[in-house]
XYZ file of C-alpha atoms in Angstrom:
303
model
C 0.000 0.000 0.000
C 1.322 3.447 -0.849
C 2.124 5.682 2.134
C -0.191 8.517 1.114
C -3.213 6.202 0.794
C -3.075 5.215 4.473
C -2.614 8.696 5.961
C -5.777 10.304 7.280
C -6.730 13.942 7.703
C -7.183 13.297 11.418
C -3.553 12.173 11.664
C -2.440 15.322 9.854
C -4.505 17.558 12.171
C -3.120 15.893 15.282
C 0.427 16.037 13.943
C 0.141 19.757 13.106
C -1.304 20.492 16.558
C 1.619 18.693 18.222
C 4.143 20.413 15.944
C 2.803 23.890 16.670
C 2.405 23.443 20.439
C 5.431 21.240 21.176
C 3.650 18.998 23.685
C 1.369 16.035 23.039
C -0.683 16.740 26.162
C -1.392 20.373 25.216
C -2.057 19.375 21.597
C -4.633 16.878 22.879
C -6.322 19.625 24.889
C -6.493 21.889 21.833
C -7.869 19.086 19.660
C -10.312 17.938 22.389
C -9.009 14.365 22.337
C -6.964 12.129 24.634
C -3.172 12.359 24.679
C -2.995 8.753 23.466
C -4.910 9.775 20.321
C -2.192 12.319 19.478
C 0.621 9.904 20.359
C -0.855 7.068 18.289
C -1.502 9.335 15.300
C 2.116 10.517 15.299
C 3.465 6.978 15.706
C 1.347 5.742 12.785
C 2.550 8.650 10.634
C 6.176 7.894 11.483
C 5.699 4.202 10.687
C 3.938 4.977 7.403
C 6.518 7.548 6.291
C 9.501 5.609 7.614
C 11.025 8.674 9.294
C 11.136 10.169 12.786
C 9.029 13.336 12.846
C 9.728 14.422 16.420
C 12.583 14.308 18.888
C 11.106 13.232 22.228
C 12.401 15.522 24.979
C 11.858 15.602 28.760
C 9.529 18.617 28.490
C 7.776 17.775 25.222
C 8.674 17.261 21.561
C 10.558 19.117 18.833
C 10.344 18.614 15.081
C 13.199 16.835 13.336
C 14.402 18.092 9.962
C 12.089 15.567 8.278
C 9.286 16.585 10.626
C 9.722 20.227 9.771
C 9.462 19.506 6.031
C 6.420 17.284 6.531
C 4.809 19.971 8.717
C 4.917 22.423 5.805
C 3.239 19.883 3.501
C 0.629 18.941 6.115
C -0.310 22.587 6.716
C -0.642 23.131 2.966
C -2.980 20.129 2.671
C -5.158 21.234 5.602
C -5.282 24.828 4.361
C -6.300 23.666 0.887
C -9.068 21.548 2.412
C -10.372 24.469 4.503
C -10.390 26.717 1.444
C -12.263 24.109 -0.597
C -14.882 23.638 2.126
C -15.324 27.389 2.508
C -15.421 28.106 -1.214
C -19.183 28.923 -1.121
C -18.434 31.620 1.478
C -15.778 33.203 -0.740
C -16.961 32.764 -4.329
C -14.327 33.508 -6.922
C -14.808 36.444 -9.292
C -17.389 37.996 -6.957
C -15.314 40.989 -5.839
C -13.341 43.471 -7.871
C -11.682 46.768 -7.054
C -8.504 47.716 -5.201
C -7.275 46.562 -1.807
C -4.792 49.002 -0.260
C -3.000 47.404 2.683
C 0.260 47.825 4.566
C 2.293 45.517 6.780
C 5.642 45.590 8.556
C 8.737 43.352 8.456
C 7.597 40.434 10.609
C 4.067 40.346 9.212
C 5.298 40.540 5.609
C 7.962 37.902 6.105
C 6.227 35.300 8.224
C 2.458 35.748 8.128
C 0.904 37.510 5.164
C 2.251 36.117 1.834
C 0.522 32.709 1.889
C -2.741 34.307 3.060
C -2.596 36.878 0.259
C -2.052 34.071 -2.248
C -5.087 32.208 -0.937
C -7.200 35.385 -0.981
C -6.171 36.108 -4.577
C -7.297 32.602 -5.556
C -10.801 33.438 -4.317
C -10.843 37.021 -5.637
C -8.571 37.224 -8.691
C -10.174 40.489 -9.851
C -9.122 42.402 -6.738
C -5.990 44.469 -7.335
C -3.736 44.243 -4.257
C -1.665 47.340 -3.442
C 0.724 46.109 -0.733
C 2.952 48.551 1.153
C 5.947 47.838 3.397
C 5.857 50.282 6.359
C 6.774 50.440 10.015
C 4.014 50.395 12.609
C 3.831 54.165 13.203
C 3.592 54.892 9.483
C 0.910 52.240 9.060
C -1.178 53.829 11.802
C -0.828 57.283 10.233
C -1.620 55.971 6.745
C -4.821 54.388 8.077
C -5.818 57.630 9.821
C -5.090 59.662 6.669
C -6.996 57.258 4.428
C -3.904 56.453 2.353
C -4.454 52.732 2.953
C -7.633 50.810 3.718
C -6.222 48.441 6.306
C -3.046 47.664 8.210
C -1.886 44.170 9.118
C 0.223 44.762 12.213
C 1.621 43.439 15.475
C -1.233 44.667 17.641
C 0.745 44.259 20.857
C 3.008 47.100 19.689
C 0.123 49.584 19.387
C -0.178 51.852 22.410
C -3.853 52.754 21.918
C -5.460 50.192 19.660
C -8.965 51.459 20.541
C -8.429 54.500 18.347
C -8.876 52.049 15.451
C -11.362 49.383 14.581
C -9.262 46.261 15.049
C -9.332 42.477 14.954
C -6.883 39.978 16.475
C -6.046 37.233 13.964
C -3.280 35.236 15.648
C -1.771 34.968 19.126
C 1.738 33.561 18.790
C 3.500 32.162 21.864
C 6.949 33.518 22.736
C 9.580 30.947 23.711
C 13.262 30.656 24.537
C 15.510 29.913 21.545
C 18.894 28.283 22.143
C 21.458 26.090 20.424
C 20.960 22.339 20.692
C 23.726 21.922 23.307
C 22.857 24.956 25.465
C 22.757 24.268 29.235
C 19.405 26.052 29.591
C 17.837 23.142 27.705
C 18.583 20.874 30.672
C 15.701 22.594 32.480
C 12.084 21.734 31.724
C 11.287 25.455 31.910
C 13.894 28.221 32.150
C 12.926 31.387 34.024
C 13.869 34.901 32.958
C 16.292 34.876 35.881
C 17.944 31.744 34.444
C 18.065 33.277 30.959
C 19.613 36.518 32.248
C 22.796 34.625 33.141
C 23.588 34.102 29.439
C 24.336 36.474 26.534
C 21.113 37.634 24.892
C 20.712 38.247 21.149
C 18.207 41.069 20.635
C 16.150 41.393 17.453
C 15.441 45.070 16.788
C 12.917 45.045 13.915
C 9.232 45.745 14.557
C 10.027 47.366 17.905
C 11.450 44.095 19.167
C 13.614 45.756 21.787
C 10.731 47.738 23.286
C 8.471 44.694 23.539
C 11.312 42.634 25.065
C 12.059 45.349 27.618
C 8.433 45.484 28.772
C 8.164 41.927 30.067
C 11.707 41.827 31.455
C 11.080 45.085 33.300
C 7.854 43.679 34.742
C 9.985 41.029 36.494
C 12.636 43.511 37.595
C 15.328 41.747 35.554
C 17.586 42.923 32.735
C 18.667 40.622 29.884
C 22.424 40.530 29.244
C 22.208 41.891 25.699
C 25.383 40.935 23.851
C 24.332 41.775 20.302
C 21.546 43.660 18.545
C 20.515 42.859 14.975
C 17.765 43.676 12.504
C 18.496 40.467 10.572
C 16.523 37.376 11.503
C 19.025 35.106 9.742
C 21.951 36.693 11.596
C 20.112 36.087 14.842
C 19.449 32.443 13.916
C 23.104 31.924 13.043
C 24.336 33.427 16.314
C 21.855 31.397 18.337
C 22.639 28.144 16.509
C 26.390 28.606 16.995
C 25.953 29.164 20.725
C 26.742 32.888 20.933
C 23.628 33.598 22.959
C 19.924 32.987 23.459
C 16.757 34.945 22.725
C 13.001 34.931 23.283
C 10.863 35.191 20.151
C 7.449 34.108 18.920
C 6.585 30.771 17.346
C 5.480 32.641 14.215
C 9.082 33.364 13.261
C 10.620 30.154 14.634
C 12.567 27.879 12.324
C 14.513 24.928 13.762
C 17.625 25.459 11.630
C 20.047 28.248 10.791
C 21.089 28.876 7.180
C 24.126 26.666 7.820
C 21.873 23.814 8.922
C 22.650 24.010 12.639
C 19.822 23.153 15.039
C 17.896 25.768 17.045
C 15.705 24.556 19.909
C 12.652 26.331 21.339
C 11.476 25.890 24.932
C 8.664 27.397 27.037
C 9.638 30.114 29.502
C 8.628 29.657 33.153
C 7.625 33.304 33.657
C 4.514 34.738 32.024
C 5.727 36.201 28.727
C 2.958 37.842 26.683
C 2.009 36.335 23.340
C 2.600 38.336 20.171
C -0.734 39.334 18.653
C -1.040 39.961 14.920
C -4.188 41.546 13.565
C -5.948 44.172 11.499
C -6.550 47.887 12.019
C -8.821 50.183 9.998
C -10.611 53.495 10.452
C -13.640 53.434 12.710
C -15.323 56.367 10.971
C -15.116 55.169 7.353
C -16.938 52.253 5.693
C -14.781 49.566 4.132
C -14.873 49.010 0.391
C -16.319 45.708 -0.820
C -12.817 44.386 -1.616
C -11.465 45.383 1.804
C -14.453 43.865 3.604
C -13.953 40.640 1.638
C -10.300 40.603 2.709
C -11.194 41.243 6.350
C -13.773 38.446 6.397
C -11.406 36.073 4.620
C -8.633 36.613 7.184
C -10.980 36.318 10.158
C -12.442 33.039 8.883
C -9.111 31.620 7.746
C -7.106 32.491 10.855
C -9.987 31.503 13.083
C -9.642 27.931 11.878
C-alpha cells in the first residue's frame, strides 16, 4: 500500500497540533481528544513515512528536519481543504476593485504572503496594493486614508482602541537556544535563568521595546550581547551558541542557514504572546474588496 493512501486527515490535524504546540498533552487539549490519540496518530505517521518526525524531549517534543518539512506539507494540505470547504463563502470572481493594505517586516515575512495568495485565488479580480511600512507609518496611513487596512503586530500599538481592530493570531513567545545549550537541561527556564547568558536582541518591529516590557515587569535585565535587525543573523548566532533569545513561534525555524539546530522551549515566567491583527478606520466604511479581505482573514485564521 502506498504511504499517502493510508494517511488520514485526522492524523495530519493531530500532527500539526503537536508540531505547533510542542507537547502532546497540550495538543490533545487543543484538539479535544486524549493524549494517546495524538501519540498514536504521530506513531502511525512515522511508521507509514519511515522517518522520525519528532525528537522526544523531557519537556515535550521538537520537530526533526524531516518533521519540519512534513509539517509544511501537512499545513498546505489542511489549508487547501479548509479553502475548498469554505469556497461557497468566498466565491471567486465575486469581488473586484482595489485593496490598499500595509504591513511591517515580521508580518510581511512570516504571516501575510501565503494568506494573500489564498485570498487572490478566491478574488482574482481584486488588485492588491501592498505597502511595506513600520508600525507608526501604518497607523498614520490608516488615519489619513492612504491605505484601507493595516496588518500589524497589535501588541506594539499603544492605543489600539483608536482604530477598529481584529486579532487574527496569538503567537506564543519561547526561549531559543542552540541544541547543546545548558538552559535546555531545564524543563522550563525562568527569565532569571536566561539573564545569566548572553542575549541576542532582534530590533525590527520594535522588538527591543516589547522585550524590555516583560523583562522590566519582572525587575530583571537581559544581558544583551548583540543587537541585529536580521533574523538570519540572529538564527546563526543562536545556533552557533553565541547567545539565546526569546521570540514568537510565528518566526521560529529549527535550523540556521548553515543547517545548525535551534531549539525552542517554554519560559517559566509569564511572557505575553505576540498578537497579529488588522486595524482600519472606525469612521469610514470599508470598500467591498477590503471587507472581503477582512472576512477572509478572520475566517481563515480563526480555523
